[in-house]
Structures are given as C-alpha cells and as structure tokens.
C-alpha cells in the first residue's frame, strides 16, 4: 500500500481546526511540527477534498487573520519505506501488568505474556496509545469465566488484540479487518503466536453473526460513530465494548452515538490526546 504525505504549512492557531477536518477525510495520522502538519493518507487519496478542506479552514480564519496562508505540498510514499522505518523503531514493549510485545527477532521475556508481532504493512505494534489502552482495558476486564466468552477484535490490523485475547485465555475469538494486507499480516502473526484457532475474517462487521461478550474496536471516531448500531447489535446483553482511536475532542460525539443505540459509558482511559471508552448495553 502507498501513502500520500501532505506537508501543510499553517499558523499554530489553525492546527486543531484543520486536524479535526482531516480526520473526517480519514487521515491516518500526522506529525506536528512548528507551523507545519505532516499528514498521511492512504492512497488513492482525494487531493481535491484535502485542498477543499484547506480552503475552508483558511476561509474560517480569514476574518480574524486577513493575511493567513495555508499551503500544502504532496508526496507519494511507497509502502515499503514506511514499513522499514517502522520496523527499525520496533523495540520490545511492556504494556499493563502482564504483556510484552516484541518483534520476531527479539528474545521473549520470562514471566510475561509475550506477543510476537511482525507488523508487515498493518497497524498495531502496541506502540500507539490507542492499542496500549485497549490492552490495558482487556487485561482489566479479563475474567475467570472467559473461556466460554466470545471475543471480537473489530479492525484487527496486525492481529495483536485477538492474539492478546487468546493468550489471556479466551477460546472463542473472531478477528475482522476490511484491509486485505491487514488480514495477511494478522494471519502471519497468529501463526507466530500459535494462536491458530482464531476466526480471521476479511471484510466488515456485516460479515458477522451472533453476539460477543467483549468487543475491542480500535478504529477512528468517524468509523465508530457510523458503526454504532451494528456494534450494539453484536454485543451480548451483559457484554462490554472497548472503543479506541478517539481523540479527546471527539469523545462526546462517540459517547452520543453509542447512547443513541442503547450503549452507555462505563469507563474511560485517557492516554495523551487519546481516550478509550468502555460501553455496555443499558439494563432494561
Ligand atoms: N486492532 C489493532 C489495529 C487497529 S488499526 C490495534 O489496536 O492496534 C484499525 C484497523 O481497522 C485497520 O487495520 C483497518 O484496516 C481496520 N478497519 C477500519 N475500518 C474498518 C471497518 N469498517 N471494518 C473492518 N475493519 C476496519
């Protein structure tokens, strides 16, 4: 997969407004530099839509700042480069009380639940705040009865959360992703961790049937909002869903979308500018 890198020059004051608009276009993330945002999009990206958003943000600030300049230059990044940069920085990482995430070329740590991840082209090495929070909440919500429970990793990426569920003791695990490259990476990682019984499905939530006792969904806010009704319909009456990938300023809209479908907020975990939420069906 290739990426589009947009180097956007703009005043500091306009950054938040721009970031939230880019979020609506589904950008993957950004690097925040002095008077610059370097934003990444999956190719094929809609440059005209990005330019339009830049124009709208410029217009919104023009009254207060008549001389405001917002410009962007674009560059295509081959997936391979992105990947090797990522790999070079991948060191073993302890998360929560019990987990260690490590690449295949590092030694396992004794006394830990070691999760081996070869990221390939997929997201999820545990180094991102959102994955880290999911793992912490999964550890916290692990119960002795979970062998019978059904776990769903919605948007599995590298497969990391599904593997963590398996190593925590879940026996009925489904992992879904709509990106074929993620499915390929997840398949490789399930093997590396001998987590072969996981039901790995290419596609989206519409491919699933039945209900789940714990759902982990580390997606972006816009996707969580859209998926709220189908997510609610896949959750068992006494189930819980861990929602992640939510920027603090987007928390309210996610909580609202969930409550519209009968899911109420039970817990939140903040890490940096990200928040993860635990929601559960409101008892009748
Ligand atoms: N669960 C991993 C990866 C999260 S990245 C972790 O916590 O680190 C989010 C993943 O969700 C990506 O791999 C992306 O391809 C997938 N995804 C995004 N929208 C989706 C959708 N509607 N249905 C299924 N998968 C989706």
Short mmCIF file of C-alpha atoms and ligand atoms in Angstrom, two decimals:
data_model
loop_
_atom_site.label_atom_id
_atom_site.label_comp_id
_atom_site.label_asym_id
_atom_site.label_seq_id
_atom_site.Cartn_x
_atom_site.Cartn_y
_atom_site.Cartn_z
CA UNK A 1 0.00 0.00 0.00
CA UNK A 2 1.21 3.51 -0.80
CA UNK A 3 0.64 6.66 1.23
CA UNK A 4 0.16 10.30 0.40
CA UNK A 5 2.18 12.65 2.57
CA UNK A 6 0.78 16.18 2.74
CA UNK A 7 3.13 18.78 4.18
CA UNK A 8 0.84 21.58 5.28
CA UNK A 9 2.15 24.97 6.36
CA UNK A 10 -0.22 26.91 8.57
CA UNK A 11 -0.34 29.07 11.70
CA UNK A 12 -0.37 27.16 15.03
CA UNK A 13 -3.79 28.55 15.88
CA UNK A 14 -5.43 26.81 12.91
CA UNK A 15 -3.97 23.35 13.61
CA UNK A 16 -6.77 21.91 15.74
CA UNK A 17 -9.45 23.01 13.32
CA UNK A 18 -7.54 21.51 10.41
CA UNK A 19 -6.78 18.23 12.21
CA UNK A 20 -10.41 17.60 13.01
CA UNK A 21 -11.43 18.34 9.41
CA UNK A 22 -8.72 16.00 8.09
CA UNK A 23 -9.99 13.36 10.49
CA UNK A 24 -13.30 13.47 8.63
CA UNK A 25 -11.39 12.61 5.45
CA UNK A 26 -9.96 9.57 7.21
CA UNK A 27 -6.32 10.57 7.51
CA UNK A 28 -4.04 8.05 9.18
CA UNK A 29 -2.16 10.40 11.46
CA UNK A 30 0.05 13.44 11.47
CA UNK A 31 3.34 14.75 12.71
CA UNK A 32 3.06 18.12 14.43
CA UNK A 33 5.99 20.44 13.68
CA UNK A 34 6.45 24.16 14.18
CA UNK A 35 3.79 25.85 11.96
CA UNK A 36 3.53 22.62 9.95
CA UNK A 37 1.45 19.47 9.97
CA UNK A 38 2.65 16.46 8.04
CA UNK A 39 -0.44 14.37 7.44
CA UNK A 40 -0.65 10.87 6.00
CA UNK A 41 -3.42 9.42 3.87
CA UNK A 42 -3.89 6.03 2.33
CA UNK A 43 -3.61 6.07 -1.47
CA UNK A 44 -5.64 6.63 -3.53
CA UNK A 45 -6.30 9.79 -1.51
CA UNK A 46 -8.65 12.52 -2.64
CA UNK A 47 -6.31 15.53 -3.04
CA UNK A 48 -9.14 17.75 -4.23
CA UNK A 49 -11.01 17.04 -0.98
CA UNK A 50 -7.90 17.88 1.05
CA UNK A 51 -7.43 21.12 -0.88
CA UNK A 52 -11.09 21.95 -0.32
CA UNK A 53 -10.70 21.45 3.46
CA UNK A 54 -7.61 23.68 3.45
CA UNK A 55 -9.63 26.37 1.66
CA UNK A 56 -12.47 26.09 4.17
CA UNK A 57 -10.14 26.36 7.17
CA UNK A 58 -8.44 29.33 5.52
CA UNK A 59 -11.82 30.99 4.99
CA UNK A 60 -12.85 30.34 8.60
CA UNK A 61 -9.79 32.15 9.92
CA UNK A 62 -9.65 34.93 7.34
CA UNK A 63 -11.76 37.39 9.30
CA UNK A 64 -9.50 37.17 12.37
CA UNK A 65 -6.32 36.82 10.29
CA UNK A 66 -6.70 38.50 6.89
CA UNK A 67 -3.15 37.51 5.88
CA UNK A 68 -3.48 33.83 6.76
CA UNK A 69 -1.59 31.48 4.44
CA UNK A 70 -2.23 27.72 4.39
CA UNK A 71 -0.39 25.74 1.74
CA UNK A 72 0.21 22.08 1.07
CA UNK A 73 2.73 20.07 -0.92
CA UNK A 74 2.14 16.42 -1.66
CA UNK A 75 4.46 13.46 -1.95
CA UNK A 76 3.76 9.77 -2.55
CA UNK A 77 5.46 7.45 -0.07
CA UNK A 78 6.00 3.85 -1.14
CA UNK A 79 4.65 1.40 1.45
CA UNK A 80 7.96 -0.38 1.70
CA UNK A 81 9.83 2.64 3.05
CA UNK A 82 7.14 3.35 5.58
CA UNK A 83 7.35 -0.22 6.72
CA UNK A 84 11.12 -0.42 7.17
CA UNK A 85 11.20 2.84 9.10
CA UNK A 86 8.58 1.39 11.38
CA UNK A 87 10.45 -1.86 11.82
CA UNK A 88 13.69 -0.11 12.69
CA UNK A 89 11.97 1.55 15.65
CA UNK A 90 10.20 -1.57 16.91
CA UNK A 91 11.65 -2.49 20.34
CA UNK A 92 10.08 -4.83 22.95
CA UNK A 93 7.45 -3.02 24.93
CA UNK A 94 5.82 -3.86 28.27
CA UNK A 95 2.13 -2.97 28.49
CA UNK A 96 -0.16 -3.27 31.52
CA UNK A 97 0.87 -5.78 34.20
CA UNK A 98 1.49 -8.77 32.02
CA UNK A 99 2.02 -8.08 28.33
CA UNK A 100 5.26 -7.71 26.40
CA UNK A 101 5.02 -7.00 22.67
CA UNK A 102 8.12 -7.83 20.68
CA UNK A 103 9.22 -8.32 17.09
CA UNK A 104 10.19 -11.85 15.96
CA UNK A 105 13.92 -11.07 16.14
CA UNK A 106 13.93 -10.26 19.90
CA UNK A 107 14.18 -12.66 22.92
CA UNK A 108 10.96 -13.45 24.79
CA UNK A 109 10.77 -12.08 28.35
CA UNK A 110 10.32 -14.72 31.08
CA UNK A 111 7.24 -14.38 33.28
CA UNK A 112 5.39 -12.22 30.76
CA UNK A 113 2.65 -12.84 28.21
CA UNK A 114 4.87 -12.40 25.14
CA UNK A 115 3.10 -11.32 21.96
CA UNK A 116 5.24 -11.55 18.84
CA UNK A 117 4.30 -9.08 16.14
CA UNK A 118 5.70 -8.77 12.65
CA UNK A 119 3.81 -5.66 11.58
CA UNK A 120 4.17 -6.07 7.81
CA UNK A 121 2.01 -3.40 6.27
CA UNK A 122 -0.61 -3.36 9.04
CA UNK A 123 -1.26 -1.12 12.06
CA UNK A 124 -0.80 -2.44 15.59
CA UNK A 125 2.59 -2.90 17.23
CA UNK A 126 1.38 -1.73 20.63
CA UNK A 127 3.45 1.42 20.35
CA UNK A 128 0.40 3.54 19.67
CA UNK A 129 -1.52 4.94 22.66
CA UNK A 130 -4.81 3.55 21.37
CA UNK A 131 -3.58 -0.05 21.14
CA UNK A 132 -1.89 0.26 24.52
CA UNK A 133 -5.13 1.40 26.16
CA UNK A 134 -7.07 -1.47 24.57
CA UNK A 135 -4.60 -3.97 26.01
CA UNK A 136 -4.80 -2.39 29.47
CA UNK A 137 -8.59 -2.50 29.42
CA UNK A 138 -8.64 -6.08 28.10
CA UNK A 139 -6.34 -7.14 30.91
CA UNK A 140 -8.56 -5.40 33.42
CA UNK A 141 -11.75 -6.98 32.07
CA UNK A 142 -10.32 -10.49 31.85
CA UNK A 143 -12.47 -12.85 33.93
CA UNK A 144 -12.01 -16.48 35.01
CA UNK A 145 -15.16 -17.41 33.04
CA UNK A 146 -13.81 -16.05 29.79
CA UNK A 147 -13.04 -19.45 28.28
CA UNK A 148 -16.74 -19.57 27.43
CA UNK A 149 -16.92 -15.93 26.38
CA UNK A 150 -16.85 -14.71 22.78
CA UNK A 151 -14.30 -12.03 21.91
CA UNK A 152 -14.37 -9.84 18.79
CA UNK A 153 -11.43 -7.78 17.53
CA UNK A 154 -13.04 -5.34 15.10
CA UNK A 155 -10.34 -3.86 12.86
CA UNK A 156 -7.64 -6.31 13.86
CA UNK A 157 -4.70 -4.81 11.89
CA UNK A 158 -1.71 -6.96 12.80
CA UNK A 159 -3.99 -9.24 14.85
CA UNK A 160 -2.45 -8.03 18.09
CA UNK A 161 -5.60 -7.67 20.21
CA UNK A 162 -7.00 -11.02 19.05
CA UNK A 163 -3.70 -12.69 19.93
CA UNK A 164 -3.71 -10.95 23.32
CA UNK A 165 -7.24 -12.29 23.91
CA UNK A 166 -6.08 -15.79 23.03
CA UNK A 167 -3.10 -15.58 25.37
CA UNK A 168 -5.35 -14.22 28.14
CA UNK A 169 -7.47 -17.38 27.84
CA UNK A 170 -10.37 -16.60 25.50
CA UNK A 171 -11.23 -19.60 23.36
CA UNK A 172 -13.88 -18.13 21.03
CA UNK A 173 -12.20 -15.32 19.15
CA UNK A 174 -13.13 -13.58 15.91
CA UNK A 175 -10.89 -11.01 14.22
CA UNK A 176 -12.10 -8.86 11.33
CA UNK A 177 -10.45 -6.35 9.03
CA UNK A 178 -11.53 -4.82 5.74
CA UNK A 179 -7.93 -4.36 4.51
CA UNK A 180 -6.54 -7.47 2.77
CA UNK A 181 -2.99 -6.50 3.77
CA UNK A 182 -4.02 -6.45 7.43
CA UNK A 183 -5.56 -9.91 7.07
CA UNK A 184 -2.30 -11.16 5.58
CA UNK A 185 -0.26 -9.64 8.43
CA UNK A 186 -2.72 -10.97 11.03
CA UNK A 187 -2.55 -14.48 9.58
CA UNK A 188 1.25 -14.42 9.84
CA UNK A 189 1.12 -13.13 13.43
CA UNK A 190 -1.48 -15.67 14.56
CA UNK A 191 0.94 -18.37 13.40
CA UNK A 192 3.93 -16.74 15.09
CA UNK A 193 2.00 -16.86 18.37
CA UNK A 194 0.46 -20.30 17.81
CA UNK A 195 -2.93 -18.59 18.07
CA UNK A 196 -4.37 -20.63 15.23
CA UNK A 197 -7.94 -21.13 16.41
CA UNK A 198 -8.89 -17.50 15.86
CA UNK A 199 -11.56 -17.00 13.24
CA UNK A 200 -9.99 -14.42 10.89
CA UNK A 201 -12.43 -12.70 8.55
CA UNK A 202 -11.72 -10.30 5.68
CA UNK A 203 -14.50 -7.70 5.44
CA UNK A 204 -16.53 -5.64 7.85
CA UNK A 205 -18.96 -6.13 10.71
CA UNK A 206 -21.76 -7.12 8.31
CA UNK A 207 -19.97 -10.45 7.82
CA UNK A 208 -20.56 -11.41 11.45
CA UNK A 209 -23.38 -13.23 13.12
CA UNK A 210 -24.23 -13.97 16.74
CA UNK A 211 -23.22 -11.86 19.69
CA UNK A 212 -20.00 -11.18 21.56
CA UNK A 213 -19.22 -10.74 25.26
CA UNK A 214 -16.24 -8.46 24.70
CA UNK A 215 -15.59 -6.37 21.60
CA UNK A 216 -12.40 -4.38 21.09
CA UNK A 217 -12.74 -1.79 18.33
CA UNK A 218 -9.68 0.38 17.82
CA UNK A 219 -10.95 2.41 14.87
CA UNK A 220 -11.19 6.12 14.23
CA UNK A 221 -14.07 8.10 15.75
CA UNK A 222 -15.93 8.61 12.47
CA UNK A 223 -15.99 4.85 11.85
CA UNK A 224 -17.10 4.14 15.42
CA UNK A 225 -19.96 6.61 15.04
CA UNK A 226 -21.06 5.02 11.75
CA UNK A 227 -20.76 1.51 13.11
CA UNK A 228 -22.52 2.23 16.43
CA UNK A 229 -25.83 0.48 15.56
CA UNK A 230 -24.18 -2.67 14.14
CA UNK A 231 -21.74 -2.75 17.03
CA UNK A 232 -24.61 -2.57 19.51
CA UNK A 233 -26.43 -5.36 17.70
CA UNK A 234 -23.40 -7.67 18.04
CA UNK A 235 -22.99 -7.12 21.78
CA UNK A 236 -24.42 -9.65 24.25
CA UNK A 237 -26.81 -8.16 26.88
CA UNK A 238 -24.14 -8.47 29.58
CA UNK A 239 -21.28 -7.70 27.15
CA UNK A 240 -18.83 -4.82 27.03
CA UNK A 241 -17.18 -2.98 24.14
CA UNK A 242 -13.80 -1.28 24.34
CA UNK A 243 -13.74 1.62 21.87
CA UNK A 244 -10.46 3.25 20.97
CA UNK A 245 -8.89 5.54 18.39
CA UNK A 246 -10.83 8.51 19.78
CA UNK A 247 -9.23 11.94 20.11
CA UNK A 248 -10.31 13.71 23.31
CA UNK A 249 -12.23 16.35 21.38
CA UNK A 250 -14.21 13.61 19.61
CA UNK A 251 -15.19 11.73 22.74
CA UNK A 252 -18.56 13.40 23.10
CA UNK A 253 -19.76 12.53 19.60
CA UNK A 254 -18.79 8.87 20.08
CA UNK A 255 -20.49 8.68 23.51
CA UNK A 256 -23.57 10.30 21.99
CA UNK A 257 -23.69 7.90 19.00
CA UNK A 258 -23.33 4.93 21.36
CA UNK A 259 -26.06 6.15 23.72
CA UNK A 260 -28.43 6.54 20.74
CA UNK A 261 -28.05 2.80 20.18
CA UNK A 262 -28.56 1.89 23.86
CA UNK A 263 -24.92 1.64 24.94
CA UNK A 264 -23.86 3.64 27.98
CA UNK A 265 -20.43 4.75 29.08
CA UNK A 266 -18.97 2.67 31.92
CA UNK A 267 -15.30 3.61 31.97
CA UNK A 268 -12.76 5.81 30.20
CA UNK A 269 -8.99 5.68 29.95
CA UNK A 270 -7.00 8.68 28.73
CA UNK A 271 -3.53 8.35 27.23
CA UNK A 272 -2.09 11.58 25.84
CA UNK A 273 -4.58 13.15 23.47
CA UNK A 274 -6.44 9.84 23.02
CA UNK A 275 -9.27 8.37 25.05
CA UNK A 276 -10.59 4.80 25.13
CA UNK A 277 -14.11 4.05 26.30
CA UNK A 278 -15.81 1.01 27.77
CA UNK A 279 -19.50 0.90 26.89
CA UNK A 280 -22.22 -1.61 27.74
CA UNK A 281 -25.92 -2.10 27.00
CA UNK A 282 -28.21 -0.18 29.31
CA UNK A 283 -30.05 -2.69 31.51
CA UNK A 284 -33.78 -2.79 30.71
N1 LIG B 1 -6.56 -3.61 16.43
C1 LIG B 1 -5.25 -3.08 16.06
C2 LIG B 1 -5.28 -2.29 14.77
C3 LIG B 1 -6.10 -1.04 14.80
S1 LIG B 1 -5.95 -0.08 13.30
C4 LIG B 1 -4.72 -2.23 17.21
O1 LIG B 1 -5.46 -1.98 18.15
O2 LIG B 1 -3.56 -1.83 17.17
C5 LIG B 1 -7.59 -0.18 12.67
C6 LIG B 1 -7.80 -1.34 11.72
O3 LIG B 1 -9.19 -1.36 11.40
C7 LIG B 1 -7.06 -1.21 10.39
O4 LIG B 1 -6.34 -2.39 10.14
C8 LIG B 1 -8.18 -1.01 9.36
O5 LIG B 1 -7.92 -1.67 8.13
C9 LIG B 1 -9.37 -1.63 10.05
N2 LIG B 1 -10.69 -1.07 9.70
C10 LIG B 1 -11.02 0.24 9.53
N3 LIG B 1 -12.35 0.36 9.30
C11 LIG B 1 -12.87 -0.89 9.32
C12 LIG B 1 -14.19 -1.42 9.14
N4 LIG B 1 -15.24 -0.64 8.90
N5 LIG B 1 -14.35 -2.77 9.21
C13 LIG B 1 -13.30 -3.58 9.46
N6 LIG B 1 -12.04 -3.14 9.65
C14 LIG B 1 -11.82 -1.81 9.57
#
